mmCIF file of C-alpha atoms and ligand atoms in Angstrom:
data_model
loop_
_atom_site.group_PDB
_atom_site.id
_atom_site.type_symbol
_atom_site.label_atom_id
_atom_site.label_comp_id
_atom_site.label_asym_id
_atom_site.label_seq_id
_atom_site.Cartn_x
_atom_site.Cartn_y
_atom_site.Cartn_z
ATOM 1 C CA MET A 113 102.768 210.936 117.287
ATOM 2 C CA LYS A 114 106.028 209.371 116.374
ATOM 3 C CA GLU A 115 107.923 210.921 113.514
ATOM 4 C CA ILE A 116 109.082 208.617 110.789
ATOM 5 C CA ARG A 117 111.323 211.167 108.885
ATOM 6 C CA THR A 118 113.949 213.357 110.552
ATOM 7 C CA THR A 119 112.735 216.849 110.364
ATOM 8 C CA VAL A 120 114.198 220.281 111.011
ATOM 9 C CA PRO A 121 112.114 220.704 114.126
ATOM 10 C CA GLY A 122 112.951 217.216 115.268
ATOM 11 C CA LEU A 123 116.735 217.959 115.111
ATOM 12 C CA ALA A 124 116.161 220.952 117.352
ATOM 13 C CA ARG A 125 114.357 218.780 119.723
ATOM 14 C CA LYS A 126 117.199 216.313 119.725
ATOM 15 C CA LYS A 127 119.571 219.053 120.681
ATOM 16 C CA ARG A 128 117.478 220.205 123.670
ATOM 17 C CA ALA A 129 117.057 216.474 124.799
ATOM 18 C CA GLY A 130 120.753 215.921 124.444
ATOM 19 C CA GLU A 131 120.217 213.243 121.888
ATOM 20 C CA LYS A 132 123.205 213.060 119.396
ATOM 21 C CA ILE A 133 122.649 213.463 115.770
ATOM 22 C CA SER A 134 124.079 211.141 112.983
ATOM 23 C CA MET A 135 125.044 212.453 109.569
ATOM 24 C CA LEU A 136 126.713 210.540 106.730
ATOM 25 C CA THR A 137 127.383 211.505 103.182
ATOM 26 C CA ALA A 138 125.811 209.631 100.470
ATOM 27 C CA TYR A 139 125.915 210.077 96.616
ATOM 28 C CA ASP A 140 123.988 207.362 95.226
ATOM 29 C CA TYR A 141 120.762 205.262 95.490
ATOM 30 C CA PRO A 142 122.122 201.841 96.846
ATOM 31 C CA PHE A 143 124.385 203.447 99.583
ATOM 32 C CA ALA A 144 121.595 205.958 100.326
ATOM 33 C CA ARG A 145 119.097 203.117 100.871
ATOM 34 C CA ILE A 146 121.423 201.116 103.170
ATOM 35 C CA LEU A 147 122.367 204.239 105.183
ATOM 36 C CA ASP A 148 118.605 205.504 105.371
ATOM 37 C CA GLN A 149 117.330 201.873 106.641
ATOM 38 C CA ALA A 150 120.210 201.865 109.199
ATOM 39 C CA GLY A 151 118.770 204.903 110.736
ATOM 40 C CA THR A 152 120.959 207.624 109.861
ATOM 41 C CA ASP A 153 119.330 211.042 110.783
ATOM 42 C CA ILE A 154 120.787 213.138 108.022
ATOM 43 C CA LEU A 155 122.092 212.079 104.552
ATOM 44 C CA LEU A 156 124.358 214.775 103.210
ATOM 45 C CA VAL A 157 125.112 214.836 99.562
ATOM 46 C CA GLY A 158 128.309 216.500 99.979
ATOM 47 C CA ASP A 159 130.377 218.037 97.291
ATOM 48 C CA SER A 160 133.125 215.763 98.819
ATOM 49 C CA LEU A 161 131.811 213.623 95.865
ATOM 50 C CA GLY A 162 134.358 215.625 93.833
ATOM 51 C CA SER A 163 137.068 213.809 95.616
ATOM 52 C CA VAL A 164 135.703 210.346 96.564
ATOM 53 C CA VAL A 165 133.523 209.675 93.537
ATOM 54 C CA GLN A 166 135.088 211.686 90.752
ATOM 55 C CA GLY A 167 138.602 211.424 91.862
ATOM 56 C CA ARG A 168 139.316 215.098 91.724
ATOM 57 C CA GLU A 169 141.877 216.804 94.049
ATOM 58 C CA THR A 170 139.547 219.401 95.372
ATOM 59 C CA THR A 171 135.854 220.008 95.437
ATOM 60 C CA LEU A 172 136.159 223.112 93.437
ATOM 61 C CA PRO A 173 135.128 221.732 90.081
ATOM 62 C CA VAL A 174 131.978 219.990 91.129
ATOM 63 C CA THR A 175 128.989 221.585 89.266
ATOM 64 C CA LEU A 176 125.460 222.385 90.201
ATOM 65 C CA ASP A 177 124.075 219.939 87.404
ATOM 66 C CA GLU A 178 126.306 217.185 89.208
ATOM 67 C CA MET A 179 124.933 218.083 92.654
ATOM 68 C CA VAL A 180 121.396 217.826 91.386
ATOM 69 C CA TYR A 181 121.990 214.605 89.708
ATOM 70 C CA HIS A 182 123.398 212.900 92.853
ATOM 71 C CA THR A 183 120.795 214.534 95.084
ATOM 72 C CA ARG A 184 118.042 213.056 93.031
ATOM 73 C CA LEU A 185 119.636 209.577 93.422
ATOM 74 C CA VAL A 186 119.829 210.045 97.189
ATOM 75 C CA SER A 187 116.472 211.491 97.744
ATOM 76 C CA ARG A 188 114.806 208.763 95.750
ATOM 77 C CA ALA A 189 116.162 206.200 98.296
ATOM 78 C CA ALA A 190 115.631 208.250 101.477
ATOM 79 C CA GLU A 191 112.516 207.351 103.277
ATOM 80 C CA ARG A 192 113.489 208.490 106.808
ATOM 81 C CA SER A 193 116.512 210.547 106.675
ATOM 82 C CA LEU A 194 116.603 214.214 106.037
ATOM 83 C CA VAL A 195 118.512 214.873 102.726
ATOM 84 C CA VAL A 196 120.810 217.862 102.718
ATOM 85 C CA ALA A 197 122.380 218.814 99.475
ATOM 86 C CA ASP A 198 125.691 220.779 99.307
ATOM 87 C CA MET A 199 125.867 223.984 97.295
ATOM 88 C CA PRO A 200 128.806 223.697 95.026
ATOM 89 C CA PHE A 201 131.625 226.217 94.565
ATOM 90 C CA GLY A 202 130.142 228.833 92.057
ATOM 91 C CA SER A 203 126.740 228.304 92.898
ATOM 92 C CA PHE A 204 126.408 230.972 95.795
ATOM 93 C CA GLN A 205 129.329 233.327 95.191
ATOM 94 C CA ILE A 206 127.662 235.304 92.554
ATOM 95 C CA GLY A 207 125.002 237.257 94.208
ATOM 96 C CA VAL A 208 121.744 236.384 96.074
ATOM 97 C CA GLU A 209 119.676 235.889 93.056
ATOM 98 C CA ARG A 210 121.934 233.170 91.547
ATOM 99 C CA THR A 211 122.164 231.618 94.989
ATOM 100 C CA LEU A 212 118.267 231.337 95.243
ATOM 101 C CA GLU A 213 118.114 229.896 91.748
ATOM 102 C CA ALA A 214 120.667 227.206 92.620
ATOM 103 C CA THR A 215 118.972 226.377 95.849
ATOM 104 C CA VAL A 216 115.501 225.978 93.995
ATOM 105 C CA ARG A 217 117.161 223.600 91.660
ATOM 106 C CA LEU A 218 118.613 221.322 94.643
ATOM 107 C CA VAL A 219 115.172 221.315 96.181
ATOM 108 C CA LYS A 220 112.774 221.238 93.076
ATOM 109 C CA ASP A 221 114.870 219.020 90.623
ATOM 110 C CA GLY A 222 117.056 217.047 93.343
ATOM 111 C CA GLY A 223 114.546 216.543 95.929
ATOM 112 C CA ALA A 224 116.617 217.889 98.731
ATOM 113 C CA HIS A 225 114.997 218.732 102.067
ATOM 114 C CA ALA A 226 117.633 221.313 102.820
ATOM 115 C CA VAL A 227 120.883 222.812 101.565
ATOM 116 C CA LYS A 228 124.270 223.442 103.107
ATOM 117 C CA LEU A 229 126.762 226.235 102.181
ATOM 118 C CA GLU A 230 130.226 226.971 103.213
ATOM 119 C CA GLY A 231 131.094 230.221 105.078
ATOM 120 C CA GLY A 232 130.096 232.613 107.987
ATOM 121 C CA GLU A 233 129.838 236.213 108.169
ATOM 122 C CA ARG A 234 130.705 236.823 104.441
ATOM 123 C CA VAL A 235 127.691 234.755 103.184
ATOM 124 C CA ALA A 236 125.300 235.944 105.846
ATOM 125 C CA ASP A 237 123.044 237.787 103.287
ATOM 126 C CA ARG A 238 122.651 234.466 101.127
ATOM 127 C CA ILE A 239 121.934 232.398 104.230
ATOM 128 C CA ARG A 240 119.345 235.011 105.074
ATOM 129 C CA ALA A 241 117.804 234.936 101.606
ATOM 130 C CA ILE A 242 117.508 231.115 101.558
ATOM 131 C CA ALA A 243 116.092 230.788 104.972
ATOM 132 C CA GLY A 244 113.745 233.656 104.163
ATOM 133 C CA MET A 245 112.379 231.534 101.205
ATOM 134 C CA ASP A 246 111.561 228.874 103.763
ATOM 135 C CA ILE A 247 114.335 226.410 102.549
ATOM 136 C CA PRO A 248 116.202 225.107 105.542
ATOM 137 C CA LEU A 249 119.760 225.935 105.466
ATOM 138 C CA MET A 250 122.689 224.106 107.188
ATOM 139 C CA GLY A 251 125.849 226.302 107.659
ATOM 140 C CA HIS A 252 129.437 225.055 107.507
ATOM 141 C CA ILE A 253 132.402 226.867 109.003
ATOM 142 C CA GLY A 254 135.987 226.103 110.085
ATOM 143 C CA LEU A 255 137.945 223.988 107.622
ATOM 144 C CA THR A 256 135.696 224.699 104.604
ATOM 145 C CA PRO A 257 137.251 222.765 101.701
ATOM 146 C CA GLN A 258 136.027 225.041 99.076
ATOM 147 C CA SER A 259 138.505 227.715 100.642
ATOM 148 C CA VAL A 260 141.462 225.288 100.281
ATOM 149 C CA HIS A 261 143.631 227.739 98.358
ATOM 150 C CA ARG A 262 143.070 230.550 100.783
ATOM 151 C CA MET A 263 143.801 228.293 103.724
ATOM 152 C CA GLY A 264 146.914 226.955 101.907
ATOM 153 C CA GLY A 265 145.777 223.284 102.463
ATOM 154 C CA TYR A 266 143.329 221.456 104.487
ATOM 155 C CA ARG A 267 144.265 222.983 107.908
ATOM 156 C CA VAL A 268 142.578 223.190 111.252
ATOM 157 C CA GLN A 269 140.935 226.464 111.756
ATOM 158 C CA GLY A 270 140.139 228.571 114.771
ATOM 159 C CA ARG A 271 143.650 228.492 116.362
ATOM 160 C CA GLY A 272 144.906 231.509 118.135
ATOM 161 C CA PRO A 273 142.837 234.291 119.724
ATOM 162 C CA GLU A 274 141.984 235.895 116.318
ATOM 163 C CA GLY A 275 141.055 232.586 114.632
ATOM 164 C CA ARG A 276 138.971 231.733 117.557
ATOM 165 C CA ALA A 277 137.156 235.042 117.860
ATOM 166 C CA ARG A 278 136.477 234.918 113.966
ATOM 167 C CA LEU A 279 134.888 231.478 114.205
ATOM 168 C CA LEU A 280 132.761 232.323 117.087
ATOM 169 C CA ARG A 281 131.501 235.463 115.304
ATOM 170 C CA ASP A 282 130.851 233.234 112.245
ATOM 171 C CA ALA A 283 128.780 230.783 114.261
ATOM 172 C CA ARG A 284 126.697 233.435 115.869
ATOM 173 C CA VAL A 285 126.083 235.230 112.518
ATOM 174 C CA VAL A 286 125.137 231.995 110.759
ATOM 175 C CA GLN A 287 122.574 231.152 113.505
ATOM 176 C CA GLU A 288 121.293 234.784 113.568
ATOM 177 C CA ALA A 289 120.947 234.544 109.671
ATOM 178 C CA GLY A 290 118.362 231.670 110.121
ATOM 179 C CA ALA A 291 120.351 228.401 109.665
ATOM 180 C CA PHE A 292 118.753 225.323 111.272
ATOM 181 C CA ALA A 293 122.128 223.514 111.847
ATOM 182 C CA LEU A 294 125.862 224.185 111.604
ATOM 183 C CA VAL A 295 128.726 221.856 110.467
ATOM 184 C CA LEU A 296 131.992 222.647 112.292
ATOM 185 C CA GLU A 297 134.860 221.162 110.336
ATOM 186 C CA GLY A 298 138.433 220.949 111.506
ATOM 187 C CA VAL A 299 137.972 222.881 114.723
ATOM 188 C CA PRO A 300 139.781 222.455 118.125
ATOM 189 C CA ARG A 301 137.669 220.477 120.519
ATOM 190 C CA ASP A 302 137.352 223.234 123.120
ATOM 191 C CA LEU A 303 136.140 225.737 120.575
ATOM 192 C CA ALA A 304 133.776 223.391 119.126
ATOM 193 C CA ALA A 305 132.395 222.721 122.706
ATOM 194 C CA GLU A 306 132.042 226.448 123.310
ATOM 195 C CA ILE A 307 130.279 227.124 120.081
ATOM 196 C CA THR A 308 127.920 223.943 120.766
ATOM 197 C CA GLY A 309 127.217 225.394 124.281
ATOM 198 C CA GLU A 310 126.316 228.872 123.072
ATOM 199 C CA LEU A 311 124.339 228.214 119.951
ATOM 200 C CA GLU A 312 120.596 227.100 120.109
ATOM 201 C CA ILE A 313 120.883 225.348 116.873
ATOM 202 C CA PRO A 314 122.608 221.887 116.577
ATOM 203 C CA THR A 315 126.275 221.518 115.672
ATOM 204 C CA ILE A 316 127.556 218.748 113.669
ATOM 205 C CA GLY A 317 131.161 218.054 113.984
ATOM 206 C CA ILE A 318 133.811 216.559 111.702
ATOM 207 C CA GLY A 319 137.401 216.665 113.227
ATOM 208 C CA ALA A 320 135.896 218.813 115.829
ATOM 209 C CA GLY A 321 135.783 216.463 118.792
ATOM 210 C CA PRO A 322 133.004 214.729 120.754
ATOM 211 C CA ASP A 323 131.070 217.628 122.227
ATOM 212 C CA CYS A 324 129.254 218.658 119.061
ATOM 213 C CA ASP A 325 125.545 217.853 118.993
ATOM 214 C CA GLY A 326 126.156 215.463 116.206
ATOM 215 C CA GLN A 327 128.798 213.837 113.833
ATOM 216 C CA VAL A 328 129.348 213.575 110.141
ATOM 217 C CA LEU A 329 131.728 211.462 108.188
ATOM 218 C CA VAL A 330 132.313 210.881 104.634
ATOM 219 C CA ILE A 331 131.008 207.381 104.037
ATOM 220 C CA HIS A 332 133.938 206.220 101.751
ATOM 221 C CA ASP A 333 136.210 207.114 104.764
ATOM 222 C CA LEU A 334 134.224 205.140 107.226
ATOM 223 C CA LEU A 335 134.054 202.070 104.840
ATOM 224 C CA GLY A 336 137.736 202.117 103.916
ATOM 225 C CA LEU A 337 137.153 203.388 100.334
ATOM 226 C CA GLY A 338 138.657 206.780 100.861
ATOM 227 C CA GLY A 339 142.391 205.967 99.898
ATOM 228 C CA GLU A 340 145.405 204.929 101.967
ATOM 229 C CA ALA A 341 145.866 207.375 104.777
ATOM 230 C CA PRO A 342 142.488 208.833 106.037
ATOM 231 C CA PRO A 343 142.620 212.125 108.286
ATOM 232 C CA ARG A 344 143.166 211.230 111.986
ATOM 233 C CA PHE A 345 139.613 212.094 112.893
ATOM 234 C CA VAL A 346 138.181 209.237 110.730
ATOM 235 C CA ARG A 347 137.121 205.745 112.302
ATOM 236 C CA ARG A 348 137.233 203.177 109.542
ATOM 237 C CA TYR A 349 134.581 200.762 110.582
ATOM 238 C CA VAL A 350 135.378 198.147 107.692
ATOM 239 C CA ASP A 351 137.995 197.731 105.045
ATOM 240 C CA LEU A 352 135.764 197.486 101.840
ATOM 241 C CA ALA A 353 138.559 198.183 99.492
ATOM 242 C CA GLU A 354 139.962 194.839 100.626
ATOM 243 C CA ILE A 355 136.629 192.983 100.476
ATOM 244 C CA VAL A 356 135.774 194.180 97.046
ATOM 245 C CA GLY A 357 139.282 193.525 95.824
ATOM 246 C CA LYS A 358 139.142 190.011 97.117
ATOM 247 C CA ALA A 359 135.791 189.455 95.489
ATOM 248 C CA ALA A 360 137.004 190.713 92.268
ATOM 249 C CA ARG A 361 140.021 188.607 92.312
ATOM 250 C CA MET A 362 137.953 185.571 93.161
ATOM 251 C CA TYR A 363 135.673 186.299 90.067
ATOM 252 C CA ILE A 364 138.612 186.939 87.747
ATOM 253 C CA GLU A 365 139.993 183.504 88.694
ATOM 254 C CA ASP A 366 136.777 181.757 88.177
ATOM 255 C CA VAL A 367 136.447 183.177 84.749
ATOM 256 C CA ARG A 368 139.898 182.256 83.777
ATOM 257 C CA GLU A 369 139.620 178.784 85.073
ATOM 258 C CA GLN A 370 136.030 178.422 83.425
ATOM 259 C CA LYS A 371 134.505 177.832 86.803
ATOM 260 C CA PHE A 372 132.053 180.732 86.049
ATOM 261 C CA PRO A 373 129.280 180.550 84.991
ATOM 262 C CA ALA A 374 128.370 177.037 86.317
ATOM 263 C CA GLU A 375 125.510 175.034 84.783
ATOM 264 C CA ALA A 376 122.972 176.322 87.278
ATOM 265 C CA GLU A 377 124.060 180.122 86.371
ATOM 266 C CA SER A 378 123.232 179.430 82.662
ATOM 267 C CA TYR A 379 119.950 179.805 80.795
HETATM 268 O O1 LIG B 122 131.222 217.640 101.221
HETATM 269 C C1 LIG B 122 131.136 217.033 102.364
HETATM 270 O O2 LIG B 122 131.096 215.776 102.436
HETATM 271 C C2 LIG B 122 131.041 217.807 103.523
HETATM 272 C C3 LIG B 122 131.131 217.119 104.934
HETATM 273 C C4 LIG B 122 132.562 216.469 105.145
HETATM 274 C C5 LIG B 122 130.792 217.884 106.053
HETATM 275 O O3 LIG B 122 130.934 219.002 103.540
#
């Protein structure tokens, strides 16, 4: 029987079959509907919404209520994609019980199929607890944006023997704790390839080279809505900022010159 919706076991099968996995971020209904219908395997309601939707400098202020709200908009539109909701900063740092409460809200009120949280060995107990409740959990290691202040900026991780060993250990622990997939962000290509080759669960890369089992991009970056200088790993497929700006300028001119609305556009 052909699966209509992307499922957790379906993603594991894709890895075994060598089929690449596509993941994109989505934060609202219209974009989620377009990306779902385009055939995106996974829609990630990323806490990157703090930067690209809310205009904040980091993802740290994003709240659980905001994540639940955006997840609800996305899950309402998603008919085929698996919807993964990010656990925002503060929702999983204060013990296992608070973590489980937050997870349940994202699934029950937001409609997420799975959740994602940042960190490796240090959050293993929380990954184990979530997976133990039968809630699919996606890990996220490497350049974890919620750790921006510890890292001293958004820097590639896993360089040098110590950093490499730490990330390899994190990847193994996340899989062992029960995650169904792992995001590798800002990791040298050869290390991402090594982790991907070793793990049974799929890896999804962002700034981690082509050898991961899948790729993820922030939709605003891909569409040219993410600001002036996107990171080097971003491929901008269209310049929507230019297109939207042009449409707005045309409309403004038509209003000023009384060309809009026309007779046919009036009741
Ligand atoms: O928040 C986000 O969008 C993410 C992806 C960049 C992986 O975590």
